[in-house]
mmCIF file of C-alpha atoms in Angstrom:
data_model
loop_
_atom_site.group_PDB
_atom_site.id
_atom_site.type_symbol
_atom_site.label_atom_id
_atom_site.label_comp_id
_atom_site.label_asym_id
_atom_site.label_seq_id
_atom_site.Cartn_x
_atom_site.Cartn_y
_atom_site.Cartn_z
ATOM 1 C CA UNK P 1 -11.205 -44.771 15.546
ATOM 2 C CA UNK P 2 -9.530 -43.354 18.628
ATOM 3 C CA UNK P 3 -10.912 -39.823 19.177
ATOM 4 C CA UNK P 4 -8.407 -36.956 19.980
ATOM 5 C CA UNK P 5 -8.749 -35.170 23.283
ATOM 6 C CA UNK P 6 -9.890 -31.734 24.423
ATOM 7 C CA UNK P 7 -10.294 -29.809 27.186
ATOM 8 C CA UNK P 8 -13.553 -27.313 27.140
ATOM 9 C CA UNK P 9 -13.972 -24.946 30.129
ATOM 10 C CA UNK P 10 -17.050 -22.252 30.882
ATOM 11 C CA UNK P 11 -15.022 -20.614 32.962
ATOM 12 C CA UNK P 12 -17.252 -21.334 36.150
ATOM 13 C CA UNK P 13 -14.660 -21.233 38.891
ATOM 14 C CA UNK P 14 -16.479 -19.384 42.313
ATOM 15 C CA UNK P 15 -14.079 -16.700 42.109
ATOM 16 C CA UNK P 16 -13.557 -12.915 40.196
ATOM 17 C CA UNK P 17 -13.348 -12.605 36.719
ATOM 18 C CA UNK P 18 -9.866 -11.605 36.744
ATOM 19 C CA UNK P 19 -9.332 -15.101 38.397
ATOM 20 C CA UNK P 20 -11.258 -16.611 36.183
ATOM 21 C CA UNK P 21 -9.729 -15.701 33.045
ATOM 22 C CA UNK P 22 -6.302 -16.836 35.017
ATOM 23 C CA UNK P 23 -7.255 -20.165 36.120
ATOM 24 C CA UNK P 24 -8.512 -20.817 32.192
ATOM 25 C CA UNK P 25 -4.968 -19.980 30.994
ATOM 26 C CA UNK P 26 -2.731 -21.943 33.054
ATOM 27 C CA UNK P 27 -5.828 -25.166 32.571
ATOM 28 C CA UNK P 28 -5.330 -24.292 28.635
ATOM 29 C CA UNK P 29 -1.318 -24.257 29.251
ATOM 30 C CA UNK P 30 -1.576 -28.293 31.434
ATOM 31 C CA UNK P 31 -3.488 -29.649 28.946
ATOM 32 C CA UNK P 32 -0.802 -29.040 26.447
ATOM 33 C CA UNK P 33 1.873 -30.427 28.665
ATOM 34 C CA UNK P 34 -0.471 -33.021 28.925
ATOM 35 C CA UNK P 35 -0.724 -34.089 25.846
ATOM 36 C CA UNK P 36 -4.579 -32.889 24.769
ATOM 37 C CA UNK P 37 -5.142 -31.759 21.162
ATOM 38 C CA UNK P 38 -7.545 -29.155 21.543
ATOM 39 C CA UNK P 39 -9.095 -26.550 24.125
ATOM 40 C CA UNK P 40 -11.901 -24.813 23.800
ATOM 41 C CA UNK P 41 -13.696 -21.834 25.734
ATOM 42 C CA UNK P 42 -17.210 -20.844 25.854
ATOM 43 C CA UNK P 43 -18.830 -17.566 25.067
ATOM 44 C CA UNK P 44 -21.735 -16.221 26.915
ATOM 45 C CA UNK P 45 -23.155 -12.602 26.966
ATOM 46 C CA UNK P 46 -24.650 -10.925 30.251
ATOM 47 C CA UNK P 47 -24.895 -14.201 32.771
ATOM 48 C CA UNK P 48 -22.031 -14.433 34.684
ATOM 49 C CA UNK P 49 -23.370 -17.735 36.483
ATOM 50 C CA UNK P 50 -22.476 -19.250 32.753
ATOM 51 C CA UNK P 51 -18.957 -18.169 32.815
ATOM 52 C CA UNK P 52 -18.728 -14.069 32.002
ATOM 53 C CA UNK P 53 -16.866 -14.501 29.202
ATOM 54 C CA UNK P 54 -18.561 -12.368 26.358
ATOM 55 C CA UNK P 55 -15.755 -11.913 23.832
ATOM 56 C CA UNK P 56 -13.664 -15.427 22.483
ATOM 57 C CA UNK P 57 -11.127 -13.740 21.121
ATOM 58 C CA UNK P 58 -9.177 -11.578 24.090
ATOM 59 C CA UNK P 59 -8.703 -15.100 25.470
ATOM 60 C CA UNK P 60 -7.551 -17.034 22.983
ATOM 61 C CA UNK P 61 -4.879 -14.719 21.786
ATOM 62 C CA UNK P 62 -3.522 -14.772 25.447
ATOM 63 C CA UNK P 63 -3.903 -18.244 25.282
ATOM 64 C CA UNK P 64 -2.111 -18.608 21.389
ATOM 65 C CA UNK P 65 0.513 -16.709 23.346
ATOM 66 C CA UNK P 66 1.239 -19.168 25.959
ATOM 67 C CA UNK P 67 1.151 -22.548 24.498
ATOM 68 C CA UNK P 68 2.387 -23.984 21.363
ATOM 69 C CA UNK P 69 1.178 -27.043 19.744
ATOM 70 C CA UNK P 70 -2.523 -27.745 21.424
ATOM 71 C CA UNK P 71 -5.410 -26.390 18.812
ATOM 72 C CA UNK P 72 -7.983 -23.487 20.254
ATOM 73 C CA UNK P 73 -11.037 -23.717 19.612
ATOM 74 C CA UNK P 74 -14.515 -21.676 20.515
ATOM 75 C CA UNK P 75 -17.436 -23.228 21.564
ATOM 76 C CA UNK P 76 -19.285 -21.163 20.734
ATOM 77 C CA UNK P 77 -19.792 -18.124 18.828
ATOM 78 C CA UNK P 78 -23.347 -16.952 19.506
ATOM 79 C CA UNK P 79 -23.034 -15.722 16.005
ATOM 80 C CA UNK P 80 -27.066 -14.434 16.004
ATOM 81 C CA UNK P 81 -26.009 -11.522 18.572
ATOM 82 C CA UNK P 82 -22.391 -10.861 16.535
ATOM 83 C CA UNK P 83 -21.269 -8.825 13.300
ATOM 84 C CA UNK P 84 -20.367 -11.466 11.206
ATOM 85 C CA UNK P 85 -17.511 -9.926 9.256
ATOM 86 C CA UNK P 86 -16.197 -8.771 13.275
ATOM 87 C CA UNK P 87 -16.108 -12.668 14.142
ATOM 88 C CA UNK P 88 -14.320 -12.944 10.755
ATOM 89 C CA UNK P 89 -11.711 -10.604 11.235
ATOM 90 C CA UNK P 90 -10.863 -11.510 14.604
ATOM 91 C CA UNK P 91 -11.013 -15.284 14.045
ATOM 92 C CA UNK P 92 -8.439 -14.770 11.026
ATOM 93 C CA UNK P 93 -6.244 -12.477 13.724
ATOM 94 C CA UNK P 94 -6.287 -14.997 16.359
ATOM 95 C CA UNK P 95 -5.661 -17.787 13.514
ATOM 96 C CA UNK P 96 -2.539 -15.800 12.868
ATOM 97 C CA UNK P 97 -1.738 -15.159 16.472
ATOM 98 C CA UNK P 98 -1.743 -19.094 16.864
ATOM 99 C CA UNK P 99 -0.254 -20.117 13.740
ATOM 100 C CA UNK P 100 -3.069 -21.646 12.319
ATOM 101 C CA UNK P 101 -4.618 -23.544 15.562
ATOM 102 C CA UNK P 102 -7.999 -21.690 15.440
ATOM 103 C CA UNK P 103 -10.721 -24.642 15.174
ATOM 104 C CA UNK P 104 -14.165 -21.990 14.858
ATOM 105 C CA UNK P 105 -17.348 -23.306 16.341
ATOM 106 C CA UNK P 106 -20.471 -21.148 15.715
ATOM 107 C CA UNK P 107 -24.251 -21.959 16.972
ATOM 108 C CA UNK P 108 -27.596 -20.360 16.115
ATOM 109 C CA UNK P 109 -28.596 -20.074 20.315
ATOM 110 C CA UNK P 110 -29.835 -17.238 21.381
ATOM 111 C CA UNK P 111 -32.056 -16.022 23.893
ATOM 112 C CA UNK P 112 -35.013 -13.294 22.790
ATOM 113 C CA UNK P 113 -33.163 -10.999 25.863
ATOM 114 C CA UNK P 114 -29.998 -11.227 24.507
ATOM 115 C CA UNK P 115 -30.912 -10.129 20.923
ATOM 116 C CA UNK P 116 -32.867 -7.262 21.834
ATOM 117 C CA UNK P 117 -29.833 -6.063 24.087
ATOM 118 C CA UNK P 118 -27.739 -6.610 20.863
ATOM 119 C CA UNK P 119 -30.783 -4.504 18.891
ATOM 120 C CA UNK P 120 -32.247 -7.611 17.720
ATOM 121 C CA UNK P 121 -35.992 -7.476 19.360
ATOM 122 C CA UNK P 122 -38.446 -9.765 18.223
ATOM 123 C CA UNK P 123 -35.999 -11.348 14.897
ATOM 124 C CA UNK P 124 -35.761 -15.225 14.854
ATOM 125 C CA UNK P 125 -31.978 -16.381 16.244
ATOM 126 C CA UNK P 126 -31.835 -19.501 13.508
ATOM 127 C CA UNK P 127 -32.546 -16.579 10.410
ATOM 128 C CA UNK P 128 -30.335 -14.390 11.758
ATOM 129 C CA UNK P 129 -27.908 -17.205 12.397
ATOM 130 C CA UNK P 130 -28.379 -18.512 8.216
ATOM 131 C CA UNK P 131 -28.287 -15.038 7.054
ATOM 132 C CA UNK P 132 -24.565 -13.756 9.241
ATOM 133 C CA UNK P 133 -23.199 -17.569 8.841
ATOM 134 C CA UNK P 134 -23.023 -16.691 4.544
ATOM 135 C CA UNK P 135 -21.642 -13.558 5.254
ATOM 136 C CA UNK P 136 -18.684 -15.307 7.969
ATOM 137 C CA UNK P 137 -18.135 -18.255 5.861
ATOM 138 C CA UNK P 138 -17.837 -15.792 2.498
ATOM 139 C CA UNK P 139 -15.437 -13.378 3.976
ATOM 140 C CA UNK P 140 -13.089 -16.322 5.581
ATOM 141 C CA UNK P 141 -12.664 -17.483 1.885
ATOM 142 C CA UNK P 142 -11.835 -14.322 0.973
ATOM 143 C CA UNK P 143 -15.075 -13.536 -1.632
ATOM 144 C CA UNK P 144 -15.885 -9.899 -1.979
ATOM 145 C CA UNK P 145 -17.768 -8.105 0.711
ATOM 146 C CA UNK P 146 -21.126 -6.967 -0.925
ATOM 147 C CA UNK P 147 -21.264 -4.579 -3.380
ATOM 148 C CA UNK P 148 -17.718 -2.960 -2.131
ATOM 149 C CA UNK P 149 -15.084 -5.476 -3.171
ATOM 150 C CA UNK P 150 -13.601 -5.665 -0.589
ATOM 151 C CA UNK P 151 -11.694 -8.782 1.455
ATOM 152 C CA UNK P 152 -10.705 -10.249 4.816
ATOM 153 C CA UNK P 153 -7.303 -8.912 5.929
ATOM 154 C CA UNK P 154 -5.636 -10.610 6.991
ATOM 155 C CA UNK P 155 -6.858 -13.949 5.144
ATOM 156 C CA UNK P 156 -5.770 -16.536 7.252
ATOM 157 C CA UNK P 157 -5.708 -19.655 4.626
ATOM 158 C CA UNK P 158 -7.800 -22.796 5.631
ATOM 159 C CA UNK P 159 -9.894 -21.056 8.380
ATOM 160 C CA UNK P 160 -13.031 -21.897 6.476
ATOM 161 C CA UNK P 161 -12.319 -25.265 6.741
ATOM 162 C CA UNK P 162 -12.049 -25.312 10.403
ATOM 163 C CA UNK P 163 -16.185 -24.517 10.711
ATOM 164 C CA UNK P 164 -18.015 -26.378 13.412
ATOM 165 C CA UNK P 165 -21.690 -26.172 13.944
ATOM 166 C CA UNK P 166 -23.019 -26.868 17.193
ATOM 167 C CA UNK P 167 -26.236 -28.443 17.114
ATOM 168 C CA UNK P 168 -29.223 -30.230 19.167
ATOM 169 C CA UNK P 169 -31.260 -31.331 15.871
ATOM 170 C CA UNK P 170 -31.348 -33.649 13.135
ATOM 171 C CA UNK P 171 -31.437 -30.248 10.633
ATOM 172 C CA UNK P 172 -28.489 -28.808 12.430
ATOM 173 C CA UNK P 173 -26.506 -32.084 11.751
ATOM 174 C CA UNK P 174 -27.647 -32.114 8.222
ATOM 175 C CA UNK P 175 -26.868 -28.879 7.333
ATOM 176 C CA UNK P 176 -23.374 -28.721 8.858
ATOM 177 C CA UNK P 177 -22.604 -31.770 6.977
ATOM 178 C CA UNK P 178 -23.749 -30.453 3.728
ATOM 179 C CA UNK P 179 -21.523 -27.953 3.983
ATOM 180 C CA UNK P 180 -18.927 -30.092 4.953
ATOM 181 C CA UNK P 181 -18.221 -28.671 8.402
ATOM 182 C CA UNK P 182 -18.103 -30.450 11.598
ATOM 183 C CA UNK P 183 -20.566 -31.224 14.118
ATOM 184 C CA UNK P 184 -20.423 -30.005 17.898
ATOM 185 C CA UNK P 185 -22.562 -32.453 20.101
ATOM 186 C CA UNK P 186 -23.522 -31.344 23.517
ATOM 187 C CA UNK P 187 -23.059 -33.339 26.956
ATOM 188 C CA UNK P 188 -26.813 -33.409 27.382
ATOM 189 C CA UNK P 189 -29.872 -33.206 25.237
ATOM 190 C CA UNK P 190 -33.069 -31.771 25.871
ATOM 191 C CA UNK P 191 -36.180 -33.952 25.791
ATOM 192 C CA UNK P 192 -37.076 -36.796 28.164
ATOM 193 C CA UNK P 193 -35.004 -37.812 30.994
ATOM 194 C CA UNK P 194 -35.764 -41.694 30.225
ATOM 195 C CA UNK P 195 -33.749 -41.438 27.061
ATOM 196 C CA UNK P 196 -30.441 -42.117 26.777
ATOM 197 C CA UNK P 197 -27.469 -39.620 25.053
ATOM 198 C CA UNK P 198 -26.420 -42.452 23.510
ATOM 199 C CA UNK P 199 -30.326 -42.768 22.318
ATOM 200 C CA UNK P 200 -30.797 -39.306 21.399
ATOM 201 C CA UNK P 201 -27.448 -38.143 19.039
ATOM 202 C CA UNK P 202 -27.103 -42.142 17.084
ATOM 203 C CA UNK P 203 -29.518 -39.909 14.881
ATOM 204 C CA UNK P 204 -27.872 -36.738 15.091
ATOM 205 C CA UNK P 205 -24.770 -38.602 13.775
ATOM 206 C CA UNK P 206 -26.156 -40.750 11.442
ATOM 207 C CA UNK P 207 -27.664 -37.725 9.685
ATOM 208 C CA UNK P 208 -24.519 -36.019 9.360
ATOM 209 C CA UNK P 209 -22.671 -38.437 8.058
ATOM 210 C CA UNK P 210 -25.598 -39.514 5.584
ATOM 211 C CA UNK P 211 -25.418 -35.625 4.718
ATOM 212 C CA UNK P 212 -21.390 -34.856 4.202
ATOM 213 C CA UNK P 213 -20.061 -34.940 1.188
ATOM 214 C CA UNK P 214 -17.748 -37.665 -0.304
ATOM 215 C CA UNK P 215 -15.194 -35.029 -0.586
ATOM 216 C CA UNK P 216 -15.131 -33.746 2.966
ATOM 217 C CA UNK P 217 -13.978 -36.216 6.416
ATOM 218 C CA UNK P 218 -16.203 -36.280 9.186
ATOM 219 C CA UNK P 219 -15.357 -34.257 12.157
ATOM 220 C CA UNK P 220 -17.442 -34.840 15.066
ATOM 221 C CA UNK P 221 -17.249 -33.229 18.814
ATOM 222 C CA UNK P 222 -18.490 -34.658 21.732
ATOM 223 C CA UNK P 223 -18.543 -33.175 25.005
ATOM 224 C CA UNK P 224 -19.032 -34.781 28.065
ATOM 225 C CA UNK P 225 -18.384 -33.847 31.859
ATOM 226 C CA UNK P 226 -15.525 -35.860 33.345
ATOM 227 C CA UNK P 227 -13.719 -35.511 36.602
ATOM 228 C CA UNK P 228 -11.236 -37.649 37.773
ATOM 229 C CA UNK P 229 -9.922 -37.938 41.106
ATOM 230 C CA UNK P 230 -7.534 -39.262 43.822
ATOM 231 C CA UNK P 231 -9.659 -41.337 46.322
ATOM 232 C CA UNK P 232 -9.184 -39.573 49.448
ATOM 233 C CA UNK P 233 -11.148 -36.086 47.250
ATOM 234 C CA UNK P 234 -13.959 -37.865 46.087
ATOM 235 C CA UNK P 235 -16.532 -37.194 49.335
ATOM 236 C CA UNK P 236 -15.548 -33.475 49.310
ATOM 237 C CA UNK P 237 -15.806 -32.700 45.830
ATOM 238 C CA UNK P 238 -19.475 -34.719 45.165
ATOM 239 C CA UNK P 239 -20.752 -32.988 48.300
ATOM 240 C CA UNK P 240 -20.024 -29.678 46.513
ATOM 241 C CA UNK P 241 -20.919 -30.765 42.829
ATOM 242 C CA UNK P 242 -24.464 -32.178 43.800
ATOM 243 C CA UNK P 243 -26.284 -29.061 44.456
ATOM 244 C CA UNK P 244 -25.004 -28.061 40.686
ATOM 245 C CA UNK P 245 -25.794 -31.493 39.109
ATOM 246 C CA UNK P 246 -29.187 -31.163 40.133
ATOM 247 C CA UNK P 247 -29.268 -27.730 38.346
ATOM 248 C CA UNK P 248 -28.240 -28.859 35.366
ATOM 249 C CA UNK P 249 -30.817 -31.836 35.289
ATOM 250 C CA UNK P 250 -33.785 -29.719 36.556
ATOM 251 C CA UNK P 251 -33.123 -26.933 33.749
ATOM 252 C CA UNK P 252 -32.325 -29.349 30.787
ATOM 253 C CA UNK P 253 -34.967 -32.023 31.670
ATOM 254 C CA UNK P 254 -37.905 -29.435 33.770
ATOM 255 C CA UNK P 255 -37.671 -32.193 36.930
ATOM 256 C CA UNK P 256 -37.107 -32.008 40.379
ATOM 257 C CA UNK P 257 -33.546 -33.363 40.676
ATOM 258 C CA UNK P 258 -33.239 -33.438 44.531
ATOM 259 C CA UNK P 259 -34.483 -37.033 45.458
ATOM 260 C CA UNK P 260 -32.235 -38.565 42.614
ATOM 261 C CA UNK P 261 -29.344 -40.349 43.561
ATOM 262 C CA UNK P 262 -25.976 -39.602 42.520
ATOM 263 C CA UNK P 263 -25.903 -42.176 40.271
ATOM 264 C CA UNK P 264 -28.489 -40.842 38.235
ATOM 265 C CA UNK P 265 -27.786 -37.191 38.338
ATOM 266 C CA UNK P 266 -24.483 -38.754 36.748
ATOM 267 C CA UNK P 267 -26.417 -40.430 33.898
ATOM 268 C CA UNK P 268 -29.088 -37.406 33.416
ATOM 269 C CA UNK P 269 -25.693 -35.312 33.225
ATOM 270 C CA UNK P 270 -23.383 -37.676 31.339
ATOM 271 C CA UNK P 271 -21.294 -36.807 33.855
ATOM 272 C CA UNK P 272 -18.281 -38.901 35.217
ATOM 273 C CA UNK P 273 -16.977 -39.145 37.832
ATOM 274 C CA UNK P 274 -14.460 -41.002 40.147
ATOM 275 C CA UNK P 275 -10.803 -42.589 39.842
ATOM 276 C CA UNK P 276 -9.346 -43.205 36.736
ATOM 277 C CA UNK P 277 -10.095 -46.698 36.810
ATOM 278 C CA UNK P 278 -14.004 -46.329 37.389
ATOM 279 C CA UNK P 279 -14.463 -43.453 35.131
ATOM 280 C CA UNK P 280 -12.274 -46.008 32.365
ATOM 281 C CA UNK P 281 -15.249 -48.009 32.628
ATOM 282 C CA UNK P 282 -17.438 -46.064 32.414
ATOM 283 C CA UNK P 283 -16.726 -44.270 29.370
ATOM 284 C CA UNK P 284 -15.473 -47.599 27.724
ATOM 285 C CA UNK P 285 -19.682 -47.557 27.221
ATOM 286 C CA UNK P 286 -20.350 -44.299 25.732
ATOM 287 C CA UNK P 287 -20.678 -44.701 22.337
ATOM 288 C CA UNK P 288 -21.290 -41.257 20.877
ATOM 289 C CA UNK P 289 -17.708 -41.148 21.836
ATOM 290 C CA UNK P 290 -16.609 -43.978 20.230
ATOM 291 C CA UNK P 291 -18.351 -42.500 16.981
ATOM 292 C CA UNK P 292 -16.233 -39.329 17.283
ATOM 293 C CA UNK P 293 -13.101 -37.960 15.953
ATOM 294 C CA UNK P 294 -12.573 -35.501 18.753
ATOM 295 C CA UNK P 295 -14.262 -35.547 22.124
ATOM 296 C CA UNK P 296 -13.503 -32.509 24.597
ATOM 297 C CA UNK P 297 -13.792 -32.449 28.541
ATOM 298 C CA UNK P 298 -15.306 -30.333 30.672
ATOM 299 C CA UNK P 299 -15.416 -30.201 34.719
ATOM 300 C CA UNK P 300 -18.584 -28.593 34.589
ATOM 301 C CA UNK P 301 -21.133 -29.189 36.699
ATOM 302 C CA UNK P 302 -19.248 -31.302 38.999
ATOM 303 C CA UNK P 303 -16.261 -28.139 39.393
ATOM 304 C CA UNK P 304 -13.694 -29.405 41.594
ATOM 305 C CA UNK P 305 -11.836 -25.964 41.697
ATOM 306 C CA UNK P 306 -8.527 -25.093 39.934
ATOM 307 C CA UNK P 307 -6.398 -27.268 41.640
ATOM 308 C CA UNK P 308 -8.078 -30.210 41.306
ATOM 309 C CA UNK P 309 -9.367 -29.843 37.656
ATOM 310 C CA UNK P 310 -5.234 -29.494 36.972
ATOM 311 C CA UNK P 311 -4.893 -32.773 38.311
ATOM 312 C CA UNK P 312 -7.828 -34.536 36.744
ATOM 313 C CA UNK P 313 -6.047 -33.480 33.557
ATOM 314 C CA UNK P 314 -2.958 -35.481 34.541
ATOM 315 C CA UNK P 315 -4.620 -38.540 35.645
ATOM 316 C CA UNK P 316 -6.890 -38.256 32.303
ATOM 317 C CA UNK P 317 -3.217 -38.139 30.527
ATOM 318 C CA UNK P 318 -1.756 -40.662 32.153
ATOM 319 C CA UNK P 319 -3.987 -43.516 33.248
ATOM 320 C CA UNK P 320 -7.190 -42.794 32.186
ATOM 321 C CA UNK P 321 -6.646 -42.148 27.872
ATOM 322 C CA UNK P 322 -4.083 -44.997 27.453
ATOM 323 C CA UNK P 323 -5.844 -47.243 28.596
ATOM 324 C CA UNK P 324 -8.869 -46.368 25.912
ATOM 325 C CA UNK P 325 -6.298 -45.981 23.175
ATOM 326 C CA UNK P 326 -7.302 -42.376 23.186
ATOM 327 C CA UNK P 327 -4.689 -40.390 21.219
ATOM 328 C CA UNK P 328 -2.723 -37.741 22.785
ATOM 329 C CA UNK P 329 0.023 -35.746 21.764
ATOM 330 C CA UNK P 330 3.747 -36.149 22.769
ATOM 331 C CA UNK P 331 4.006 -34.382 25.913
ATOM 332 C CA UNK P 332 6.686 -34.060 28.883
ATOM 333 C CA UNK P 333 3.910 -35.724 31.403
ATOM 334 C CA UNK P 334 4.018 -39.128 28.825
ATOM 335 C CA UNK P 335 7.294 -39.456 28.612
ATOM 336 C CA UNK P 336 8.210 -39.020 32.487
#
């Protein structure tokens, strides 16, 4: 099974918000030309270190509006801190915006800060999350609203379908395939640094697809970090990226990163990293991936800057997916 490709940004570039939500548009726009199937954008409330992107749905009707073919997806709707009829009715507008492209990925994470600024204090994010996700998944199939009778508008037909649940756990895999959604994988996975991804999600997917219906296909989503570069970038960009790997291994692992080597930062991480011919290999090995129908991208930790994620895009494209048998869509850069 060759997975399709995405491209996922956080929206992390070192520069303004406005410049920010710029860079994500025309990144959204080359990954269409380049032939990737999906891109998806993350949502995170009151950290601006994480992105500062609170609301989905401004950007991907701008982005619906400037591309044509490549599928836009969130990853994710906090949905604990959100109205969940709100995330309905502007899911089913920006599913009309795009002409049916909206792939909706929800999570129960939330922080205990982040619900009391949302008028949440002291309620549990996963019962919140069970309780809203009814209410979302109801209204997108157009049942009655309550007691008032009451529907969607607009209904945009299929939408339900198009459910993805992210998940760290066993139980989250198990209950997004019982309800025959699909399952959002992260690049890393909290617990100890001496296990493997590979080692820690075999179970995740087995019990998903033990758990989905006969009726429904299996749709799983990796993400991993990948940057690909020309050679003569490589000592400038890991010089700036290390100080942010070991971030990201510190917080998800609690370990002192700084004495690692790069080498494993990149494996604490599942980050790669390097030309398209070493990074070839070394995702050739990763199989969560090769247990996926979709796998998305991300430059994140690593964060090359605009210019350069644009061109690890294009060398992803064009040397680095056909020789995987990845599948890509047709695109102007693949048939240059």
């Amino acid at each position: 099974m060759a997975p399709r490709i995405g491209f996922f940004t956080r929206l992390l570039e070192r520069d303004t918000a406005a410049n920010r939500y710029r860079f994500a548009l025309e990144q959204i726009s080359h990954a269409e030309a380049c032939g990737f199937t999906t891109a998806w954008i993350a949502q995170h409330h009151f950290d601006a270190n994480e992105g500062g992107l609170p609301s989905p749905w401004p950007m991907l009707g701008a982005a619906a509006a400037i591309t044509d073919t490549i599928r836009l997806g969130t990853a994710v709707v906090t949905l604990p801190h959100e109205s969940a009829l709100r995330t309905a009715e502007d899911a089913s507008v920006v599913d009309q915006l795009s002409a049916g492209r909206l792939e909706l990925g929800v999570a129960p994470g939330a922080s205990p800060e982040t619900l009391a600024a949302f008028g949440y204090a002291g309620e549990d994010a996963r019962e919140l999350f069970a309780a809203k996700f009814d209410i979302l998944r109801g209204a997108l199939r157009g049942e009655p609203i309550a007691e008032t009778g009451l529907t969607l508008q607009p209904l945009s037909d299929g939408l339900d379908s198009r459910i993805w649940q992210a998940t760290f756990s066993s139980n989250g895999a198990a209950r997004a395939g019982s309800s025959g959604d699909g399952l959002m994988l992260s690049r890393v996975q909290p617990g100890s640094p001496e296990v493997s991804i590979n080692d820690a999600q075999n179970p995740i997917v087995d019990t998903y697809l033990e758990s989905l219906p006969e009726s429904s296909d299996a749709r799983i989503l990796t993400s991993r970090t990948l940057v690909v570069i020309d050679e003569e970038n490589r000592e400038s960009v890991m010089a700036a990226a290390r100080p942010r790997l070991e971030e990201l291994a510190a917080k998800t692992y609690k370990i002192s990163a700084q004495s690692l080597t790069d080498q494993e930062l990149f494996r604490l991480t599942n980050s790669y990293f390097g030309t398209a011919e070493q990074v070839t290999e070394q995702l050739s090995a990763d199989e969560i991936i090769a247990r996926s129908t979709d796998v998305s991208f991300q430059v994140h930790s690593i964060d090359p800057g605009h210019e350069l994620t644009l061109r690890s895009l294009e060398l992803v494209a064009t040397e680095v997916a056909p020789q995987l048998g990845w599948a890509l869509s047709d695109n102007v850069l693949q048939k240059a």
